[in-house]
Coordinates of C-alpha atoms in Angstrom, one line a residue:
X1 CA 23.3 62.6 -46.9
X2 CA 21.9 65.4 -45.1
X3 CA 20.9 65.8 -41.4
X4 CA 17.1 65.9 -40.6
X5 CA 17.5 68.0 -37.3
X6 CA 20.3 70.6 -38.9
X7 CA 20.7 69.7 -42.3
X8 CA 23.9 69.4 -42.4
X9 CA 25.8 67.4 -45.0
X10 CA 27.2 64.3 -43.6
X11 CA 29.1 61.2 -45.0
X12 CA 26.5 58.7 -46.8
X13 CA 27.7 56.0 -44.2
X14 CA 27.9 58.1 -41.2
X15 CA 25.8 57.0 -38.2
X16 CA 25.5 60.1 -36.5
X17 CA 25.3 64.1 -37.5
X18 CA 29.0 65.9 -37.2
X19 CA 27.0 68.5 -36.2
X20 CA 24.4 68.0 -33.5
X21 CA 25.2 64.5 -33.0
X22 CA 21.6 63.1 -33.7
X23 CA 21.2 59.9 -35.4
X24 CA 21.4 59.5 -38.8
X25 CA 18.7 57.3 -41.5
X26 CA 21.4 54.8 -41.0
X27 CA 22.1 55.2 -37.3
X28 CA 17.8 55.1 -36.7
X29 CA 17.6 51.8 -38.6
X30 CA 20.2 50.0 -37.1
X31 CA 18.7 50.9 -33.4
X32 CA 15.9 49.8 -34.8
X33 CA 16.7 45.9 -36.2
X34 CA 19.2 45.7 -33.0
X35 CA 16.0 46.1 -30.4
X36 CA 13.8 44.5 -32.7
X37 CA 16.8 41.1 -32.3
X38 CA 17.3 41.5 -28.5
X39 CA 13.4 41.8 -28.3
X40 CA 13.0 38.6 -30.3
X41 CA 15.9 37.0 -28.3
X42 CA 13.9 37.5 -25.1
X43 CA 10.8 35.9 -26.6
X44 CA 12.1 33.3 -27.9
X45 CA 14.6 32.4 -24.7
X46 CA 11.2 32.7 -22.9
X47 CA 8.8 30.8 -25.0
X48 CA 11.8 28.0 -24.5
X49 CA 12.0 28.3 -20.6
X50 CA 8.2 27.8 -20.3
X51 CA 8.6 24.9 -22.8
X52 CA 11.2 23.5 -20.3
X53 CA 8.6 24.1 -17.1
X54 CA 6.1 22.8 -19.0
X55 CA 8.0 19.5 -19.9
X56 CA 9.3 18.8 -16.2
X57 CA 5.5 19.3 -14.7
X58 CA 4.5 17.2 -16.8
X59 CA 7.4 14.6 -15.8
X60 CA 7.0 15.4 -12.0
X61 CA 2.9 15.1 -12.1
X62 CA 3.6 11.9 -13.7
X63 CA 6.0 10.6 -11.1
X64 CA 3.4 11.8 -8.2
X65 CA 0.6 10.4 -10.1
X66 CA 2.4 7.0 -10.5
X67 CA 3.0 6.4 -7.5
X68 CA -0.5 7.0 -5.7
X69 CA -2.3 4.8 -8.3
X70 CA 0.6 2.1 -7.3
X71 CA -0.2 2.7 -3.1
X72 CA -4.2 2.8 -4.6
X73 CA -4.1 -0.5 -6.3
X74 CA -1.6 -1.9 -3.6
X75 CA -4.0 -1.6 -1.2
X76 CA -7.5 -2.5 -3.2
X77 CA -5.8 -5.5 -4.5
X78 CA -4.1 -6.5 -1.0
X79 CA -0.8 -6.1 -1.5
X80 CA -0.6 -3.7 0.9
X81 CA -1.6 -3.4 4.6
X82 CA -2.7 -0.1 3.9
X83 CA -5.8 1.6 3.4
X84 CA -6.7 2.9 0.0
X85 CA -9.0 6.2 1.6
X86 CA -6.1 8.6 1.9
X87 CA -4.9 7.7 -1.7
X88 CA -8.5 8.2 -3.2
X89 CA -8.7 12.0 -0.9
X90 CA -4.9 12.9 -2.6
X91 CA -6.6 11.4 -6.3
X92 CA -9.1 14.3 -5.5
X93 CA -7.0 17.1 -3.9
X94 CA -4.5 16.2 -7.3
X95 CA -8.3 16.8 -9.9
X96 CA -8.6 20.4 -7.4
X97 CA -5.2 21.5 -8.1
X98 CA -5.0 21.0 -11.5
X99 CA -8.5 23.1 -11.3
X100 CA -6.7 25.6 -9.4
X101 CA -3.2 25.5 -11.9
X102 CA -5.5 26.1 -15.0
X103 CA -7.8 28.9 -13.3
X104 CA -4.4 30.3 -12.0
X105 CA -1.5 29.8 -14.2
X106 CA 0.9 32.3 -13.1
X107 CA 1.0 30.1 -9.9
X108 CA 4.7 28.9 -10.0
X109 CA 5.3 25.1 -10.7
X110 CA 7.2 24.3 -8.1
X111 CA 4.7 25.6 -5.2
X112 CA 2.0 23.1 -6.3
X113 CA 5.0 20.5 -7.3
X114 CA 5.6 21.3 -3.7
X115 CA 2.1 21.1 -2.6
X116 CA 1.5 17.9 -3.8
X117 CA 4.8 16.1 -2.9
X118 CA 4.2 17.0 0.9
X119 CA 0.1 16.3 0.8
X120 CA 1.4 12.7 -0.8
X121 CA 3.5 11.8 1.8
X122 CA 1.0 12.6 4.6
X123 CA -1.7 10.2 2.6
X124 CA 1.3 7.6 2.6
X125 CA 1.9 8.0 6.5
X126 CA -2.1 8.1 7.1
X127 CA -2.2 4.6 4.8
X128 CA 0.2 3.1 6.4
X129 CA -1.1 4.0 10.5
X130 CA -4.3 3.0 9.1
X131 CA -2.7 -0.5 7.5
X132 CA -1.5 -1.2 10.8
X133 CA -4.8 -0.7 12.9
X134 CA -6.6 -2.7 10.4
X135 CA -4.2 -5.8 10.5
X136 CA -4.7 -5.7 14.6
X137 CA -9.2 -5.3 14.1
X138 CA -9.0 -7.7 11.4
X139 CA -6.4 -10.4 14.1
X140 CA -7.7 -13.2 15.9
X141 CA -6.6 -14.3 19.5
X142 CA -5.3 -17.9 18.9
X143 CA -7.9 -19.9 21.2
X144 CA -10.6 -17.6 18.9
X145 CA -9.3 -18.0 15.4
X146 CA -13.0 -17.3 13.4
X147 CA -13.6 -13.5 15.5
X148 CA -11.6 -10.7 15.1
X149 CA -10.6 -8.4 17.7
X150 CA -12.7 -5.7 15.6
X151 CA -15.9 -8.0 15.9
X152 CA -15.4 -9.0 19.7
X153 CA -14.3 -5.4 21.0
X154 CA -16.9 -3.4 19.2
X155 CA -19.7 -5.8 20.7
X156 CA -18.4 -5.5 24.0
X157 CA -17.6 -2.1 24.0
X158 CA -19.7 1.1 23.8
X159 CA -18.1 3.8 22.2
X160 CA -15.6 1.9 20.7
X161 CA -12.3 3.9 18.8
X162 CA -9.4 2.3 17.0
X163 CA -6.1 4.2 16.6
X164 CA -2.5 4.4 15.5
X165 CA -0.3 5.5 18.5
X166 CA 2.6 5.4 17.1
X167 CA 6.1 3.1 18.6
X168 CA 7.2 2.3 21.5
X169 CA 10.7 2.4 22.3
X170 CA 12.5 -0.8 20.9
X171 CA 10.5 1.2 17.4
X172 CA 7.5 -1.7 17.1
X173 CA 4.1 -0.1 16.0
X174 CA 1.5 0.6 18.5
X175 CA -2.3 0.3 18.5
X176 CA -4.4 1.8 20.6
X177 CA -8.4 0.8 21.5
X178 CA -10.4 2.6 23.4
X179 CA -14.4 2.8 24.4
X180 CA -16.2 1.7 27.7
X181 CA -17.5 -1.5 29.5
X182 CA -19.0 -1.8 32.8
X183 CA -16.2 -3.5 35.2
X184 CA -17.2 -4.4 38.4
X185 CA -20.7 -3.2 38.3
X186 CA -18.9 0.4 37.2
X187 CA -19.7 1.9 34.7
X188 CA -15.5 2.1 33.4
X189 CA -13.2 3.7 30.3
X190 CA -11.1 1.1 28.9
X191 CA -8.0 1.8 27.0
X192 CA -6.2 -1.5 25.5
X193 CA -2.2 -1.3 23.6
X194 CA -1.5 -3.9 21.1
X195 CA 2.0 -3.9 20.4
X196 CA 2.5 -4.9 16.4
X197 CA 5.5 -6.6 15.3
X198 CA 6.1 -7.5 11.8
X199 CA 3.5 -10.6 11.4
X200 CA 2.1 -10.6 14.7
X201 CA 0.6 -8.8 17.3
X202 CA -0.3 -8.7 21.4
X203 CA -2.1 -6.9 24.1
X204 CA 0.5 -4.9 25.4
X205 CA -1.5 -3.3 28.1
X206 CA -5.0 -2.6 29.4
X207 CA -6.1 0.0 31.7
X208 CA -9.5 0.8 33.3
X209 CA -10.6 3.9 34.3
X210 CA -6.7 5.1 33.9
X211 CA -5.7 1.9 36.4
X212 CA -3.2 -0.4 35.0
X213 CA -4.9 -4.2 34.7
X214 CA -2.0 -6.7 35.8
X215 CA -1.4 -9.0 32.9
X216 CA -3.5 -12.1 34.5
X217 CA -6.5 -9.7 34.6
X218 CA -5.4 -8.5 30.9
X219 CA -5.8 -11.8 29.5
X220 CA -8.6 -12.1 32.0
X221 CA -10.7 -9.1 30.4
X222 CA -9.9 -10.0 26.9
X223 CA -11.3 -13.6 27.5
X224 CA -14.3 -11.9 28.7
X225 CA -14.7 -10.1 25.8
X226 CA -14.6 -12.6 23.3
X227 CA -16.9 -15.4 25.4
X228 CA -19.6 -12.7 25.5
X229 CA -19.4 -12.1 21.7
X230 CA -19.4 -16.3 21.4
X231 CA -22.7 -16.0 23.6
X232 CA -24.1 -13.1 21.6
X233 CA -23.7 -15.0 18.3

């Protein structure tokens, strides 16, 4: 076998010239099926890595999605004292980013995995503050069993806004309500607590214009309130 380069006369197995040292017929084609194997190795260990990804998105987006259909038909059904409105904004921030995933596909997995599991959790936290405002709107006073605090203080209130406000310290759930009334012949803000435990509820505290009521006058006020919806209706 002869050298292309020098043409010298090599052995016919030889991989390189004896004489300038460049690569033989045999030498070229063994590069050749070596880069061509590494090259396939590579493709193939990466067409397997984003069969894996794919497989555990599609695992993970099922877990996610599981669980905010059970919260959504928790609270539609009533099994829950949550409400379903965060669940139904995560069903359509979870329709966007799959949007997003296909218009965008070199965005990692884990980012949106990320994305999602942390947007979930707030909807959870939001469904369950708003659970426990509505189970204090949608209460009754026990001398007023057919109105609900809801009915009675949005009547008697103007401006009337219903919050979670989060525990006190012994951990029970607060409630706060606020809006305006006239107290006095003045024209006043009104901010009332309800302290939730875990199947009832009470007025905790009221204040008007940023004055602490005593709790006779509390109880007082609140009595007020629900006689004037009783006249009203």
């Amino acid at each position: 076998m002869f050298c292309k380069h020098c043409g010298a006369q090599n052995n016919d197995n030889a991989k390189f010239c004896a004489v300038c040292g460049a690569k033989t017929e045999i030498g070229s084609s063994i590069g050749e099926v070596t880069n061509n194997t590494i090259a396939y190795n590579q493709e193939s260990g990466n067409v397997e890595s984003d069969k894996k990804q794919s497989k555990l998105g599609k695992i993970v987006n099922g877990i996610i999605s599981f669980i905010a259909a059970s919260y959504l038909l928790g609270s539609l059904v009533g099994l829950f004292e949550k409400s379903p409105i965060p669940f139904l904004v995560f069903i359509g921030i979870e329709f966007l980013l799959e949007i997003i995933k296909h218009k965008f596909p070199k965005i990692p997995e884990p980012l949106i995995f990320a994305v999602e599991i942390i947007i979930l959790i707030i909807c959870i936290n939001s469904a369950n503050a708003a659970g426990v405002v509505n189970s204090v709107k949608k209460g009754s006073p026990k001398n007023n069993p057919n109105v609900t605090y809801e009915e009675a203080f949005d009547n008697f209130f103007a401006n009337a806004e219903w919050k979670s406000a989060g525990k006190d310290d012994e951990g029970n759930k607060l409630v706060k309500f606020t809006g305006n009334c006239t107290y006095f012949d003045e024209y006043s803000s009104a901010v009332v607590t309800f302290t939730v435990y875990d199947d009832t509820f009470t007025v905790s505290s009221m204040k008007m214009n940023g004055q602490e009521l005593g709790e006779i006058l509390t109880y007082a006020m609140i009595e007020r309130v629900f006689d004037e919806y009783d006249q009203s209706y």
